[in-house]
Amino acid sequence: MADERVKIAKDKEDLVKSLKTEGADDTTKPFQTYAEVLVFAAALGAKRDRREPFGEFSKKDPDPIPYDVFRKYDKVVKLLAVVATKNPRVLADNEEAEESRIKIFEEYANAGLEILSSSLVGSVDHLERVLLLLADEKDGSDDLSKDNEFDLRYFLNT
């Protein structure tokens, strides 16, 4: 397979950087890696059933992330692709299917970042605000089987 990379929309690069911790003493940012930021944002975008394509992407700081970094989240990426396309062929083991899965993931992440951006307006402690967002999502979707939505409570246990 080609050296696939997950891109971040240029207009979201500052937001993504603001959500990633800078070190062990940084207690106001919720995520340790850019990959974690994007996986969370993609799950949020999927939960809200929003995908947003983007034209220009960040080429530096943060760089496009090699897809190998996301291998531990491969099930999430594949699940999002199947949900979006309603076609299991998107799971094929070929370059075209992988490119499609990555594009879908990027679009869900971009939408999730947009949601996060509006939720974090005026926030100094992003960790606290993200936890409040998760609590609100939990309170709003107690019967997940009825709503048929993603359960963001998974991120509370990590």
PDB file of C-alpha atoms in Angstrom:
ATOM      1  CA  MET A   1       0.000   0.000   0.000  1.00  0.00           C
ATOM      2  CA  ALA A   2       1.076   3.560  -0.603  1.00  0.00           C
ATOM      3  CA  ASP A   3       2.310   5.836   2.165  1.00  0.00           C
ATOM      4  CA  GLU A   4      -1.158   7.105   3.070  1.00  0.00           C
ATOM      5  CA  ARG A   5      -1.474  10.064   5.398  1.00  0.00           C
ATOM      6  CA  VAL A   6      -4.371  11.526   7.359  1.00  0.00           C
ATOM      7  CA  LYS A   7      -4.687  15.220   6.691  1.00  0.00           C
ATOM      8  CA  ILE A   8      -5.974  18.031   8.895  1.00  0.00           C
ATOM      9  CA  ALA A   9      -7.851  20.992   7.435  1.00  0.00           C
ATOM     10  CA  LYS A  10      -5.677  24.099   7.414  1.00  0.00           C
ATOM     11  CA  ASP A  11      -8.319  26.121   9.239  1.00  0.00           C
ATOM     12  CA  LYS A  12      -8.355  23.544  12.081  1.00  0.00           C
ATOM     13  CA  GLU A  13      -4.595  23.215  12.668  1.00  0.00           C
ATOM     14  CA  ASP A  14      -4.535  25.655  15.615  1.00  0.00           C
ATOM     15  CA  LEU A  15      -7.494  23.899  17.228  1.00  0.00           C
ATOM     16  CA  VAL A  16      -5.836  20.491  16.869  1.00  0.00           C
ATOM     17  CA  LYS A  17      -2.607  21.835  18.401  1.00  0.00           C
ATOM     18  CA  SER A  18      -4.567  23.389  21.270  1.00  0.00           C
ATOM     19  CA  LEU A  19      -6.104  20.005  22.166  1.00  0.00           C
ATOM     20  CA  LYS A  20      -2.807  18.078  22.377  1.00  0.00           C
ATOM     21  CA  THR A  21      -0.813  18.113  25.605  1.00  0.00           C
ATOM     22  CA  GLU A  22       2.639  19.643  25.582  1.00  0.00           C
ATOM     23  CA  GLY A  23       4.001  17.496  28.403  1.00  0.00           C
ATOM     24  CA  ALA A  24       3.258  15.739  31.665  1.00  0.00           C
ATOM     25  CA  ASP A  25       2.561  19.024  33.461  1.00  0.00           C
ATOM     26  CA  ASP A  26      -0.054  20.126  30.936  1.00  0.00           C
ATOM     27  CA  THR A  27      -3.416  19.419  32.583  1.00  0.00           C
ATOM     28  CA  THR A  28      -5.695  21.604  30.473  1.00  0.00           C
ATOM     29  CA  LYS A  29      -5.523  19.655  27.219  1.00  0.00           C
ATOM     30  CA  PRO A  30      -7.369  16.374  26.813  1.00  0.00           C
ATOM     31  CA  PHE A  31      -5.312  14.403  24.272  1.00  0.00           C
ATOM     32  CA  GLN A  32      -1.747  13.115  24.180  1.00  0.00           C
ATOM     33  CA  THR A  33      -1.435  12.716  20.405  1.00  0.00           C
ATOM     34  CA  TYR A  34      -2.808  14.295  17.266  1.00  0.00           C
ATOM     35  CA  ALA A  35      -4.199  10.880  16.317  1.00  0.00           C
ATOM     36  CA  GLU A  36      -6.293  10.822  19.511  1.00  0.00           C
ATOM     37  CA  VAL A  37      -7.635  14.289  18.710  1.00  0.00           C
ATOM     38  CA  LEU A  38      -8.693  13.176  15.233  1.00  0.00           C
ATOM     39  CA  VAL A  39     -10.241   9.881  16.358  1.00  0.00           C
ATOM     40  CA  PHE A  40     -12.293  11.682  18.991  1.00  0.00           C
ATOM     41  CA  ALA A  41     -13.325  14.363  16.499  1.00  0.00           C
ATOM     42  CA  ALA A  42     -14.282  11.725  13.903  1.00  0.00           C
ATOM     43  CA  ALA A  43     -16.425   9.866  16.449  1.00  0.00           C
ATOM     44  CA  LEU A  44     -18.095  13.152  17.406  1.00  0.00           C
ATOM     45  CA  GLY A  45     -18.700  14.017  13.742  1.00  0.00           C
ATOM     46  CA  ALA A  46     -20.189  10.567  13.160  1.00  0.00           C
ATOM     47  CA  LYS A  47     -22.381  10.806  16.250  1.00  0.00           C
ATOM     48  CA  ARG A  48     -23.779  14.085  14.961  1.00  0.00           C
ATOM     49  CA  ASP A  49     -24.002  12.591  11.446  1.00  0.00           C
ATOM     50  CA  ARG A  50     -21.794  15.302   9.963  1.00  0.00           C
ATOM     51  CA  ARG A  51     -19.037  15.047   7.397  1.00  0.00           C
ATOM     52  CA  GLU A  52     -17.247  18.095   6.076  1.00  0.00           C
ATOM     53  CA  PRO A  53     -14.817  17.882   3.180  1.00  0.00           C
ATOM     54  CA  PHE A  54     -11.969  20.357   3.080  1.00  0.00           C
ATOM     55  CA  GLY A  55      -9.872  21.765   0.302  1.00  0.00           C
ATOM     56  CA  GLU A  56      -6.641  23.038   1.761  1.00  0.00           C
ATOM     57  CA  PHE A  57      -4.939  20.958   4.403  1.00  0.00           C
ATOM     58  CA  SER A  58      -2.190  21.619   6.901  1.00  0.00           C
ATOM     59  CA  LYS A  59       1.164  20.740   5.393  1.00  0.00           C
ATOM     60  CA  LYS A  60       3.203  21.547   8.462  1.00  0.00           C
ATOM     61  CA  ASP A  61       2.633  21.696  12.203  1.00  0.00           C
ATOM     62  CA  PRO A  62       0.813  19.412  12.417  1.00  0.00           C
ATOM     63  CA  ASP A  63       2.005  17.529   9.373  1.00  0.00           C
ATOM     64  CA  PRO A  64      -0.274  15.033   7.673  1.00  0.00           C
ATOM     65  CA  ILE A  65      -0.074  11.986   9.935  1.00  0.00           C
ATOM     66  CA  PRO A  66       1.093   8.635   8.504  1.00  0.00           C
ATOM     67  CA  TYR A  67      -1.830   6.221   8.520  1.00  0.00           C
ATOM     68  CA  ASP A  68       0.309   3.651  10.345  1.00  0.00           C
ATOM     69  CA  VAL A  69      -0.154   5.805  13.472  1.00  0.00           C
ATOM     70  CA  PHE A  70      -3.892   5.056  13.214  1.00  0.00           C
ATOM     71  CA  ARG A  71      -3.535   1.265  12.926  1.00  0.00           C
ATOM     72  CA  LYS A  72      -4.633   0.814  16.541  1.00  0.00           C
ATOM     73  CA  TYR A  73      -7.798   2.747  15.621  1.00  0.00           C
ATOM     74  CA  ASP A  74      -8.311   0.788  12.402  1.00  0.00           C
ATOM     75  CA  LYS A  75     -11.637  -0.659  13.577  1.00  0.00           C
ATOM     76  CA  VAL A  76     -13.016   2.832  14.188  1.00  0.00           C
ATOM     77  CA  VAL A  77     -11.871   4.024  10.763  1.00  0.00           C
ATOM     78  CA  LYS A  78     -13.412   0.975   9.073  1.00  0.00           C
ATOM     79  CA  LEU A  79     -16.655   1.241  11.037  1.00  0.00           C
ATOM     80  CA  LEU A  80     -17.039   4.898  10.060  1.00  0.00           C
ATOM     81  CA  ALA A  81     -16.435   4.003   6.407  1.00  0.00           C
ATOM     82  CA  VAL A  82     -19.072   1.251   6.435  1.00  0.00           C
ATOM     83  CA  VAL A  83     -21.572   3.518   8.200  1.00  0.00           C
ATOM     84  CA  ALA A  84     -20.957   6.317   5.699  1.00  0.00           C
ATOM     85  CA  THR A  85     -21.085   4.186   2.547  1.00  0.00           C
ATOM     86  CA  LYS A  86     -23.437   1.427   3.731  1.00  0.00           C
ATOM     87  CA  ASN A  87     -21.247  -0.810   1.603  1.00  0.00           C
ATOM     88  CA  PRO A  88     -18.933  -3.493   3.059  1.00  0.00           C
ATOM     89  CA  ARG A  89     -16.741  -3.330  -0.066  1.00  0.00           C
ATOM     90  CA  VAL A  90     -15.094  -0.279   1.489  1.00  0.00           C
ATOM     91  CA  LEU A  91     -13.331  -2.795   3.746  1.00  0.00           C
ATOM     92  CA  ALA A  92     -11.456  -4.347   0.813  1.00  0.00           C
ATOM     93  CA  ASP A  93      -7.712  -4.736   1.181  1.00  0.00           C
ATOM     94  CA  ASN A  94      -6.661  -2.502  -1.692  1.00  0.00           C
ATOM     95  CA  GLU A  95      -5.336   1.007  -2.139  1.00  0.00           C
ATOM     96  CA  GLU A  96      -8.577   2.472  -3.488  1.00  0.00           C
ATOM     97  CA  ALA A  97     -10.634   1.231  -0.518  1.00  0.00           C
ATOM     98  CA  GLU A  98      -8.020   2.457   1.963  1.00  0.00           C
ATOM     99  CA  GLU A  99      -7.975   5.910   0.350  1.00  0.00           C
ATOM    100  CA  SER A 100     -11.766   5.994   0.577  1.00  0.00           C
ATOM    101  CA  ARG A 101     -11.743   5.014   4.261  1.00  0.00           C
ATOM    102  CA  ILE A 102      -9.153   7.676   5.051  1.00  0.00           C
ATOM    103  CA  LYS A 103     -11.109  10.358   3.180  1.00  0.00           C
ATOM    104  CA  ILE A 104     -14.308   9.478   5.057  1.00  0.00           C
ATOM    105  CA  PHE A 105     -12.407   9.515   8.359  1.00  0.00           C
ATOM    106  CA  GLU A 106     -10.900  12.921   7.539  1.00  0.00           C
ATOM    107  CA  GLU A 107     -14.329  14.336   6.717  1.00  0.00           C
ATOM    108  CA  TYR A 108     -15.885  13.062   9.945  1.00  0.00           C
ATOM    109  CA  ALA A 109     -12.882  14.398  11.890  1.00  0.00           C
ATOM    110  CA  ASN A 110     -13.162  17.775  10.168  1.00  0.00           C
ATOM    111  CA  ALA A 111     -16.849  17.999  11.123  1.00  0.00           C
ATOM    112  CA  GLY A 112     -16.061  16.919  14.680  1.00  0.00           C
ATOM    113  CA  LEU A 113     -13.351  19.559  14.921  1.00  0.00           C
ATOM    114  CA  GLU A 114     -15.879  22.159  13.790  1.00  0.00           C
ATOM    115  CA  ILE A 115     -18.244  21.018  16.556  1.00  0.00           C
ATOM    116  CA  LEU A 116     -15.403  21.108  19.085  1.00  0.00           C
ATOM    117  CA  SER A 117     -14.360  24.549  17.896  1.00  0.00           C
ATOM    118  CA  SER A 118     -17.768  26.007  18.675  1.00  0.00           C
ATOM    119  CA  SER A 119     -17.905  24.127  21.998  1.00  0.00           C
ATOM    120  CA  LEU A 120     -14.509  25.443  23.101  1.00  0.00           C
ATOM    121  CA  VAL A 121     -15.114  29.136  22.412  1.00  0.00           C
ATOM    122  CA  GLY A 122     -13.823  31.084  25.406  1.00  0.00           C
ATOM    123  CA  SER A 123     -12.467  27.958  27.099  1.00  0.00           C
ATOM    124  CA  VAL A 124      -9.141  28.069  28.905  1.00  0.00           C
ATOM    125  CA  ASP A 125      -9.269  24.497  30.173  1.00  0.00           C
ATOM    126  CA  HIS A 126     -10.087  22.391  27.115  1.00  0.00           C
ATOM    127  CA  LEU A 127     -10.015  19.172  29.141  1.00  0.00           C
ATOM    128  CA  GLU A 128     -12.831  20.376  31.375  1.00  0.00           C
ATOM    129  CA  ARG A 129     -14.887  21.549  28.395  1.00  0.00           C
ATOM    130  CA  VAL A 130     -14.437  18.227  26.546  1.00  0.00           C
ATOM    131  CA  LEU A 131     -15.486  16.325  29.672  1.00  0.00           C
ATOM    132  CA  LEU A 132     -18.589  18.514  29.906  1.00  0.00           C
ATOM    133  CA  LEU A 133     -19.323  17.811  26.244  1.00  0.00           C
ATOM    134  CA  LEU A 134     -19.036  14.071  26.917  1.00  0.00           C
ATOM    135  CA  ALA A 135     -21.303  14.346  29.941  1.00  0.00           C
ATOM    136  CA  ASP A 136     -23.884  16.218  27.867  1.00  0.00           C
ATOM    137  CA  GLU A 137     -23.686  13.571  25.146  1.00  0.00           C
ATOM    138  CA  LYS A 138     -24.102  10.829  27.763  1.00  0.00           C
ATOM    139  CA  ASP A 139     -27.132  12.497  29.326  1.00  0.00           C
ATOM    140  CA  GLY A 140     -28.698  13.032  25.925  1.00  0.00           C
ATOM    141  CA  SER A 141     -28.343   9.441  24.721  1.00  0.00           C
ATOM    142  CA  ASP A 142     -29.065   6.997  27.540  1.00  0.00           C
ATOM    143  CA  ASP A 143     -30.917   4.595  25.247  1.00  0.00           C
ATOM    144  CA  LEU A 144     -28.309   4.088  22.545  1.00  0.00           C
ATOM    145  CA  SER A 145     -30.119   1.238  20.863  1.00  0.00           C
ATOM    146  CA  LYS A 146     -33.086   3.528  20.279  1.00  0.00           C
ATOM    147  CA  ASP A 147     -30.950   6.398  18.987  1.00  0.00           C
ATOM    148  CA  ASN A 148     -28.599   4.112  16.996  1.00  0.00           C
ATOM    149  CA  GLU A 149     -25.689   6.482  17.680  1.00  0.00           C
ATOM    150  CA  PHE A 150     -22.021   6.186  18.565  1.00  0.00           C
ATOM    151  CA  ASP A 151     -21.299   5.990  22.281  1.00  0.00           C
ATOM    152  CA  LEU A 152     -18.707   8.636  23.127  1.00  0.00           C
ATOM    153  CA  ARG A 153     -18.572   7.378  26.725  1.00  0.00           C
ATOM    154  CA  TYR A 154     -15.741   5.107  25.555  1.00  0.00           C
ATOM    155  CA  PHE A 155     -13.422   8.109  25.747  1.00  0.00           C
ATOM    156  CA  LEU A 156     -14.213   8.658  29.431  1.00  0.00           C
ATOM    157  CA  ASN A 157     -12.452   5.399  30.328  1.00  0.00           C
ATOM    158  CA  THR A 158      -9.177   6.067  28.504  1.00  0.00           C
TER     159      THR A 158
END
